[in-house]
Coordinates of N, CA and C in Angstrom, one line a residue:
X927 N 0.5 -1.5 -0.2 CA 0.1 0.3 0.0 C 0.6 1.5 -0.2
X928 N 0.8 2.6 -0.5 CA 1.5 3.8 -1.1 C 0.6 4.6 -1.0
X929 N -0.6 4.2 -0.9 CA -1.9 5.6 -0.9 C -2.9 4.8 -0.2
X930 N -3.8 6.1 0.1 CA -5.0 6.1 0.3 C -6.0 7.3 0.3
X931 N -6.5 7.0 -0.7 CA -7.4 8.1 -1.0 C -8.3 9.0 -0.1
X932 N -9.0 9.6 -0.6 CA -10.4 10.3 0.2 C -11.5 9.6 0.2
X933 N -11.9 10.1 1.7 CA -13.3 8.7 1.8 C -13.0 7.2 2.0
X934 N -11.9 6.7 1.9 CA -11.8 5.4 1.3 C -12.2 4.8 2.8
X935 N -12.4 5.2 3.7 CA -13.0 4.6 4.8 C -14.0 5.4 5.7
X936 N -14.3 6.4 5.0 CA -15.0 7.0 5.7 C -16.6 6.4 6.4
X937 N -16.3 6.5 7.6 CA -17.6 6.3 8.1 C -17.8 4.5 8.5
X938 N -16.5 4.3 8.5 CA -16.7 2.7 8.4 C -16.3 2.2 9.8
X939 N -16.6 1.2 10.1 CA -17.1 0.4 11.7 C -15.3 0.2 12.0
X940 N -14.0 0.3 11.6 CA -13.1 0.2 12.0 C -12.4 0.3 13.3
X941 N -12.0 -0.5 13.9 CA -11.8 0.0 15.8 C -9.9 0.5 15.9
X942 N -9.7 -0.4 14.5 CA -7.9 -0.2 14.5 C -7.1 0.2 13.2
X943 N -6.2 1.1 13.4 CA -5.2 0.6 11.4 C -4.3 1.0 12.4
X944 N -3.4 0.2 11.3 CA -2.2 0.3 11.3 C -1.5 0.6 9.8
X945 N -0.6 1.9 9.8 CA -0.1 2.0 8.3 C 1.0 2.0 8.0
X946 N 1.3 0.9 7.0 CA 2.3 0.6 6.5 C 3.1 2.0 6.0
X947 N 4.7 1.5 6.8 CA 5.4 2.6 6.5 C 5.7 3.0 4.7
X948 N 5.4 1.7 4.0 CA 5.3 2.1 1.8 C 4.3 3.1 2.1
X949 N 3.0 3.1 2.8 CA 2.0 4.5 2.2 C 2.3 5.6 2.7
X950 N 2.8 6.7 1.7 CA 2.9 8.2 2.0 C 2.8 8.6 1.4
X951 N 1.5 8.6 1.4 CA 0.3 9.7 0.7 C -1.4 9.4 1.1
X952 N -1.7 9.9 2.4 CA -3.2 9.9 2.7 C -4.0 10.4 2.5
X953 N -4.6 10.8 1.6 CA -5.5 11.7 0.9 C -4.7 13.0 1.1
X954 N -3.6 13.5 0.2 CA -2.7 14.1 0.3 C -3.7 15.3 -0.4
X955 N -4.0 15.3 -1.7 CA -5.1 16.0 -2.6 C -6.4 16.8 -1.6
X956 N -6.9 16.3 -0.2 CA -8.1 17.0 0.1 C -8.1 18.1 0.4
X957 N -8.9 18.4 0.3 CA -9.4 19.8 0.9 C -10.4 20.0 1.2
X958 N -11.1 19.2 1.6 CA -12.4 19.0 2.8 C -12.2 18.4 3.7
X959 N -12.8 19.1 5.1 CA -12.3 17.8 6.7 C -13.6 17.0 6.4
X960 N -14.1 16.6 6.2 CA -15.2 15.5 5.6 C -15.1 14.6 4.6
X961 N -14.0 14.7 3.6 CA -13.5 13.7 2.5 C -12.8 13.3 3.1
X962 N -11.7 13.2 4.6 CA -10.9 12.6 5.0 C -10.6 11.3 4.7
X963 N -9.7 10.3 4.7 CA -9.5 9.1 4.2 C -10.4 8.0 5.5
X964 N -10.1 8.2 6.7 CA -11.2 7.9 7.9 C -12.1 8.9 8.9
X965 N -12.7 9.9 7.8 CA -13.2 10.6 8.5 C -14.6 10.2 9.0
X966 N -14.8 10.9 10.3 CA -16.0 10.2 10.6 C -16.0 8.6 11.3
X967 N -15.1 8.0 11.4 CA -15.2 6.8 11.7 C -15.2 6.6 13.1
X968 N -17.0 6.6 13.4 CA -16.7 6.7 15.0 C -16.7 5.5 16.1
X969 N -15.5 4.4 15.4 CA -15.8 3.4 16.2 C -13.9 3.5 16.1
X970 N -13.4 4.1 15.1 CA -11.5 4.3 15.4 C -11.5 4.3 17.0
X971 N -10.7 3.5 17.5 CA -10.1 3.9 18.7 C -8.2 3.6 18.5
X972 N -7.6 3.0 18.1 CA -6.1 3.6 17.6 C -5.5 3.2 15.9
X973 N -4.8 4.7 16.1 CA -4.2 4.8 14.5 C -2.6 4.4 14.8
X974 N -1.4 3.7 14.3 CA -0.6 3.5 14.5 C 0.0 3.5 13.1
X975 N 1.3 4.6 12.6 CA 2.0 4.5 11.7 C 3.4 4.0 11.6
X976 N 3.4 3.0 11.1 CA 4.7 2.5 11.0 C 6.0 3.1 11.2
X977 N 7.0 2.6 11.7 CA 7.9 3.8 10.9 C 8.8 3.1 9.8
X978 N 10.1 3.5 8.8 CA 10.1 2.7 8.1 C 12.0 3.5 8.0
X979 N 13.1 3.6 8.9 CA 14.3 4.9 8.9 C 15.1 4.4 7.7
X980 N 15.1 3.6 6.6 CA 15.8 4.0 5.6 C 15.1 4.2 4.7
X981 N 13.6 4.5 4.9 CA 13.0 5.6 4.0 C 13.1 7.2 3.7
X982 N 13.6 7.5 2.7 CA 14.0 8.9 2.4 C 12.1 9.9 2.0
X983 N 11.4 8.9 2.4 CA 10.0 9.4 2.2 C 9.4 9.9 3.3
X984 N 8.7 11.3 3.3 CA 8.2 11.9 4.2 C 6.9 11.3 3.8
X985 N 5.4 11.1 4.8 CA 4.6 10.3 4.7 C 3.3 11.9 4.6
X986 N 2.7 12.3 3.8 CA 1.5 13.0 3.3 C 0.3 12.7 4.3
X987 N 0.1 13.1 5.2 CA -1.5 13.1 5.8 C -2.2 14.2 5.5
X988 N -3.0 14.6 4.2 CA -4.1 15.1 3.9 C -5.0 15.9 5.1
X989 N -5.8 16.9 4.9 CA -6.7 17.6 5.6 C -8.1 16.9 5.5
X990 N -8.0 16.6 7.0 CA -9.4 15.9 7.7 C -9.1 14.5 7.5
X991 N -8.0 13.9 7.7 CA -7.7 12.7 7.5 C -8.7 11.6 8.5
X992 N -8.7 12.3 9.8 CA -9.0 11.3 11.2 C -10.1 12.7 11.5
X993 N -10.9 13.1 10.7 CA -12.0 14.4 11.1 C -12.8 13.5 12.0
X994 N -12.9 14.4 13.5 CA -14.6 13.2 13.8 C -14.6 12.0 14.2
X995 N -13.1 11.8 14.3 CA -13.3 10.4 15.0 C -13.3 10.1 16.4
X996 N -14.2 10.1 16.9 CA -14.7 10.4 18.4 C -14.3 9.7 19.8
X997 N -13.9 8.2 18.4 CA -13.6 7.4 20.1 C -12.2 7.4 19.6
X998 N -10.9 7.9 18.8 CA -9.8 8.0 18.8 C -8.7 8.1 20.2
X999 N -8.8 6.8 20.9 CA -7.7 7.6 21.9 C -6.0 7.3 22.0
X1000 N -5.8 6.6 20.6 CA -4.0 6.3 20.6 C -3.8 6.7 19.3
X1001 N -2.8 7.5 19.1 CA -2.4 7.7 17.7 C -1.0 7.4 18.2
X1002 N -0.1 7.0 16.9 CA 1.3 7.1 17.2 C 1.6 7.1 15.6
X1003 N 2.1 8.8 15.5 CA 2.6 9.5 14.6 C 4.4 8.7 13.9
X1004 N 4.2 9.3 12.9 CA 5.9 8.5 12.2 C 6.7 9.3 12.3
X1005 N 7.5 8.8 12.8 CA 9.2 9.4 12.6 C 9.4 11.0 11.7
X1006 N 8.8 10.1 10.5 CA 9.3 11.3 9.1 C 8.3 12.1 8.7
X1007 N 7.0 12.1 9.5 CA 6.5 13.2 9.6 C 6.8 14.5 9.1
X1008 N 6.7 15.5 8.9 CA 7.1 16.5 8.1 C 5.7 17.8 9.0
X1009 N 4.4 17.7 8.2 CA 3.5 18.2 8.7 C 2.8 17.6 9.3
X1010 N 1.1 18.5 9.8 CA 0.5 18.2 10.2 C -0.7 18.9 9.6
X1011 N -1.2 18.4 8.3 CA -2.1 19.6 8.0 C -3.6 19.6 8.8
X1012 N -4.1 21.1 8.1 CA -5.4 21.5 8.5 C -6.5 20.2 8.8
X1013 N -7.0 20.1 10.4 CA -8.1 19.7 10.8 C -8.0 18.1 10.6
X1014 N -6.4 17.4 10.1 CA -6.4 16.0 11.0 C -6.8 15.4 11.7
X1015 N -6.7 15.7 12.8 CA -7.5 15.1 14.1 C -8.8 16.2 14.8
X1016 N -9.2 17.0 14.2 CA -10.1 17.5 14.2 C -11.3 17.0 15.0
X1017 N -11.9 17.2 16.6 CA -13.0 16.5 16.6 C -13.0 14.8 17.5
X1018 N -11.9 14.9 17.7 CA -11.3 13.9 18.0 C -11.2 14.1 19.6
X1019 N -12.4 14.4 19.8 CA -12.9 14.0 21.2 C -12.5 13.4 22.6
X1020 N -11.7 12.3 21.9 CA -11.6 11.2 23.0 C -10.0 10.9 23.5
X1021 N -9.3 11.9 22.4 CA -7.5 11.5 22.3 C -6.9 12.8 23.6
X1022 N -6.7 12.0 24.5 CA -6.2 12.4 25.3 C -4.5 13.1 25.3
X1023 N -3.8 12.4 24.5 CA -2.3 12.5 24.8 C -1.8 12.4 23.4
X1024 N -1.4 13.7 23.0 CA -0.7 13.7 21.4 C 1.3 14.0 21.6
X1025 N 1.7 13.1 21.1 CA 3.2 13.6 20.9 C 3.5 13.4 19.3
X1026 N 3.6 14.6 19.3 CA 4.6 15.5 17.8 C 5.8 15.0 17.4
X1027 N 6.1 14.2 16.4 CA 7.8 13.9 16.3 C 8.6 15.0 15.7
X1028 N 9.9 14.9 16.8 CA 10.5 16.0 15.8 C 10.9 16.5 14.5
X1029 N 10.7 15.6 13.4 CA 10.6 16.1 12.0 C 9.4 17.4 11.9
X1030 N 8.2 17.1 12.8 CA 7.1 17.9 12.5 C 7.4 19.5 12.7
X1031 N 7.5 20.3 11.2 CA 7.7 21.6 11.1 C 6.4 22.7 11.3
X1032 N 5.5 22.1 10.7 CA 4.5 22.8 11.1 C 3.1 22.1 11.6
X1033 N 2.0 22.8 12.5 CA 1.2 22.4 12.2 C 0.0 23.0 12.0
X1034 N -0.9 22.8 10.7 CA -2.2 22.9 10.8 C -3.1 23.3 11.6
X1035 N -3.2 24.8 11.1 CA -5.0 25.0 11.6 C -6.3 24.5 11.4
X1036 N -6.5 24.7 12.9 CA -7.8 23.6 12.8 C -7.0 22.2 13.6
X1037 N -6.1 21.7 13.5 CA -5.4 20.4 13.5 C -5.9 19.4 14.7
X1038 N -5.8 19.7 15.6 CA -6.4 19.4 17.5 C -7.6 20.6 17.4
X1039 N -8.5 21.5 17.0 CA -9.6 21.7 17.4 C -10.8 21.2 17.9
X1040 N -11.1 21.3 19.1 CA -12.4 20.6 19.9 C -11.6 19.1 20.2
X1041 N -11.1 18.8 20.4 CA -10.6 17.3 20.8 C -10.4 18.1 22.8
X1042 N -11.0 18.0 22.9 CA -12.5 18.3 24.7 C -11.5 17.1 25.5
X1043 N -11.3 15.9 25.1 CA -10.2 15.5 26.3 C -8.5 15.2 26.4
X1044 N -8.3 15.9 25.1 CA -6.6 16.3 24.7 C -6.0 17.0 26.1
X1045 N -5.1 16.2 27.2 CA -5.0 16.6 28.2 C -3.4 17.0 28.2
X1046 N -2.1 16.4 27.1 CA -1.2 16.7 27.7 C -0.4 16.5 25.7
X1047 N 0.2 17.8 25.5 CA 0.6 17.9 24.3 C 2.0 18.1 24.4
X1048 N 2.7 17.3 23.5 CA 4.3 17.4 23.4 C 4.6 17.6 21.6
X1049 N 5.1 18.5 21.6 CA 5.6 19.4 20.3 C 7.8 19.0 20.3
X1050 N 7.0 18.4 19.3 CA 8.8 18.1 18.6 C 9.9 19.3 18.3
X1051 N 11.1 19.0 18.3 CA 12.0 19.9 18.8 C 12.0 20.6 17.1
X1052 N 11.4 20.4 16.1 CA 11.3 21.5 15.2 C 10.2 22.2 14.1
X1053 N 9.2 22.2 15.4 CA 7.8 22.5 15.1 C 8.4 24.5 15.5
X1054 N 7.9 24.6 13.8 CA 8.3 26.2 13.5 C 7.0 27.3 13.7
X1055 N 5.9 26.5 13.7 CA 4.7 27.4 12.9 C 3.3 26.6 13.6
X1056 N 2.5 26.9 14.5 CA 1.1 26.3 14.7 C -0.2 27.6 14.0
X1057 N -0.4 26.7 13.6 CA -1.8 27.3 12.6 C -3.0 27.8 13.7
X1058 N -3.8 28.8 13.3 CA -4.9 29.4 14.0 C -5.4 28.2 14.5
X1059 N -5.9 28.1 15.7 CA -7.1 27.6 16.3 C -6.4 25.8 16.6
X1060 N -5.0 25.8 16.5 CA -5.1 24.4 16.2 C -4.9 23.7 17.4
X1061 N -5.0 24.4 18.4 CA -5.7 23.6 20.1 C -6.3 24.3 21.0
X1062 N -7.4 24.8 20.1 CA -8.1 25.8 20.5 C -9.7 24.5 20.7
X1063 N -9.8 25.0 22.0 CA -11.4 24.3 22.3 C -12.3 25.3 22.8
X1064 N -13.5 24.7 23.3 CA -14.4 25.5 23.4 C -14.5 25.9 25.3
X1065 N -14.9 27.5 25.4 CA -14.4 28.0 26.9 C -14.6 27.1 27.8
X1066 N -15.3 26.0 28.4 CA -15.5 25.2 29.7 C -14.5 23.5 29.0
X1067 N -15.0 23.4 27.8 CA -14.4 21.9 27.1 C -13.0 21.9 27.3
X1068 N -12.1 22.8 27.5 CA -10.8 22.4 27.6 C -9.9 21.6 28.5
X1069 N -9.1 20.7 28.2 CA -8.7 20.2 29.2 C -7.3 20.0 29.5
X1070 N -6.5 21.0 28.4 CA -4.9 20.5 28.2 C -4.7 21.2 29.4
X1071 N -3.7 20.3 30.1 CA -3.7 20.7 31.7 C -1.8 20.9 31.3
X1072 N -0.7 20.2 30.3 CA 0.2 20.1 30.0 C 0.8 20.5 28.9
X1073 N 1.7 21.4 28.6 CA 2.2 22.0 26.8 C 2.9 21.9 26.9
X1074 N 4.2 21.0 26.4 CA 5.6 20.9 26.3 C 5.8 21.5 24.9
X1075 N 6.9 22.0 24.6 CA 7.4 22.8 23.8 C 9.3 22.7 23.5
X1076 N 9.3 21.6 22.6 CA 11.2 21.5 22.5 C 11.7 22.5 21.8
X1077 N 11.4 22.9 20.9 CA 11.7 23.6 20.3 C 12.8 24.9 20.7
X1078 N 14.1 25.8 20.3 CA 14.7 26.2 21.2 C 14.0 28.1 21.1
X1079 N 13.7 28.2 19.7 CA 13.2 29.0 19.5 C 11.6 29.0 19.5
X1080 N 11.1 30.0 19.7 CA 9.7 29.9 19.8 C 8.8 29.5 18.5
X1081 N 8.1 28.4 18.1 CA 7.3 28.4 17.1 C 6.2 29.7 16.6
X1082 N 6.0 30.2 15.7 CA 5.1 31.4 15.5 C 3.7 30.7 15.5
X1083 N 3.0 31.2 16.8 CA 1.7 31.3 16.9 C 0.5 32.2 16.4
X1084 N -0.7 32.2 16.6 CA -1.5 33.2 16.6 C -2.7 33.2 17.8
X1085 N -3.4 34.4 17.5 CA -4.0 34.5 18.8 C -4.7 33.5 18.9
X1086 N -4.8 32.6 18.0 CA -6.4 31.4 18.9 C -5.8 29.9 18.8
X1087 N -4.3 29.6 18.3 CA -3.8 28.7 18.0 C -3.8 27.7 19.7
X1088 N -3.6 28.4 20.9 CA -3.5 27.9 22.1 C -5.3 28.0 23.1
X1089 N -5.5 26.9 24.1 CA -7.1 26.9 24.2 C -7.7 28.0 24.8
X1090 N -9.0 28.2 24.5 CA -9.2 29.9 24.7 C -9.3 30.1 26.4
X1091 N -9.1 29.1 27.2 CA -9.1 29.4 28.8 C -7.9 29.1 29.0
X1092 N -6.8 29.4 29.0 CA -5.5 28.8 29.8 C -5.8 29.8 31.1
X1093 N -6.1 29.2 32.2 CA -5.6 29.8 33.7 C -7.5 29.8 33.7
X1094 N -8.2 30.1 32.5 CA -9.9 30.4 33.2 C -10.8 29.0 33.9
X1095 N -11.7 29.7 34.3 CA -12.2 28.2 34.5 C -11.8 27.8 35.3
X1096 N -11.0 27.4 36.4 CA -10.3 26.6 37.0 C -9.6 25.2 36.5
X1097 N -8.9 25.4 35.5 CA -8.1 25.0 34.4 C -7.1 25.8 34.0
X1098 N -5.8 24.8 34.7 CA -4.4 25.5 34.5 C -3.8 25.0 33.7
X1099 N -3.6 25.4 32.6 CA -2.3 25.1 31.5 C -1.1 25.7 31.3
X1100 N -0.1 24.5 32.1 CA 1.0 24.7 32.4 C 2.0 24.7 30.9
X1101 N 2.7 24.9 30.7 CA 3.2 25.7 29.0 C 4.6 25.3 29.4
X1102 N 4.9 24.4 29.2 CA 7.1 23.7 29.2 C 7.7 23.9 28.0
X1103 N 8.9 25.2 28.6 CA 9.8 25.4 27.2 C 11.0 24.8 27.7
X1104 N 12.2 25.0 26.6 CA 13.3 24.9 27.2 C 13.9 26.2 28.3
X1105 N 14.6 25.2 29.2 CA 15.0 26.9 30.0 C 15.9 27.6 29.4
X1106 N 16.7 27.3 28.7 CA 17.8 28.2 28.0 C 16.9 29.1 27.1
X1107 N 15.3 28.8 26.6 CA 14.9 29.8 25.4 C 13.9 30.4 26.3
X1108 N 13.7 30.6 28.0 CA 12.9 30.8 28.7 C 12.4 32.6 28.3
X1109 N 13.7 33.5 28.3 CA 13.4 34.9 27.9 C 13.0 34.6 26.4
X1110 N 13.5 33.7 25.2 CA 13.0 34.0 23.7 C 11.3 33.8 24.1
X1111 N 11.0 32.9 24.9 CA 9.6 32.4 24.9 C 8.7 33.7 25.3
X1112 N 9.2 34.1 26.1 CA 8.7 35.3 26.7 C 8.6 36.4 25.8
X1113 N 9.5 37.3 25.5 CA 9.8 37.8 24.4 C 8.6 37.9 23.3
X1114 N 8.3 36.3 23.2 CA 7.6 35.9 21.9 C 5.9 36.0 22.2
X1115 N 5.6 36.4 23.7 CA 4.4 36.7 24.3 C 3.6 35.0 23.9
X1116 N 4.6 34.1 24.0 CA 4.0 32.7 24.1 C 3.1 32.3 24.9

């Protein structure tokens, strides 16, 4: 398997999927949230991408690939992934933790929007831009308590990138940054 097209498994009853390292294109040309390869798979709980250290191909995961997979709890992203497209995991309300691999440079807008169970986010070393509303949730639904950033230089973020209620409504989000970069993050108003 080298590619998975738009709507290939949309609304299917899959509960888990392992995507082989040979698959480098998952609805890469998709422009619509609800046309993702696994969009609205309401029973999907686990997604594992196999890694291939010998591969020079970076996998492409298109817009809305896992849009509204409401039971998705486990995601293991491939180390070679360089971009998380817009709305890739939008509306995955059961996802509680995400680890972004070090090769990822950009996280698209709305990538993890309305992931109301998301408690822990770990960003890889090379994230340089996080799109608008990427981790934004509704006022009282946000649950992010720990946001780890590994990049030495602060990524570009927008006014609505992070949760809407940092510190509001009794939920406290702690943002962890590299110790030697604290001043850079403070100056960037991260």
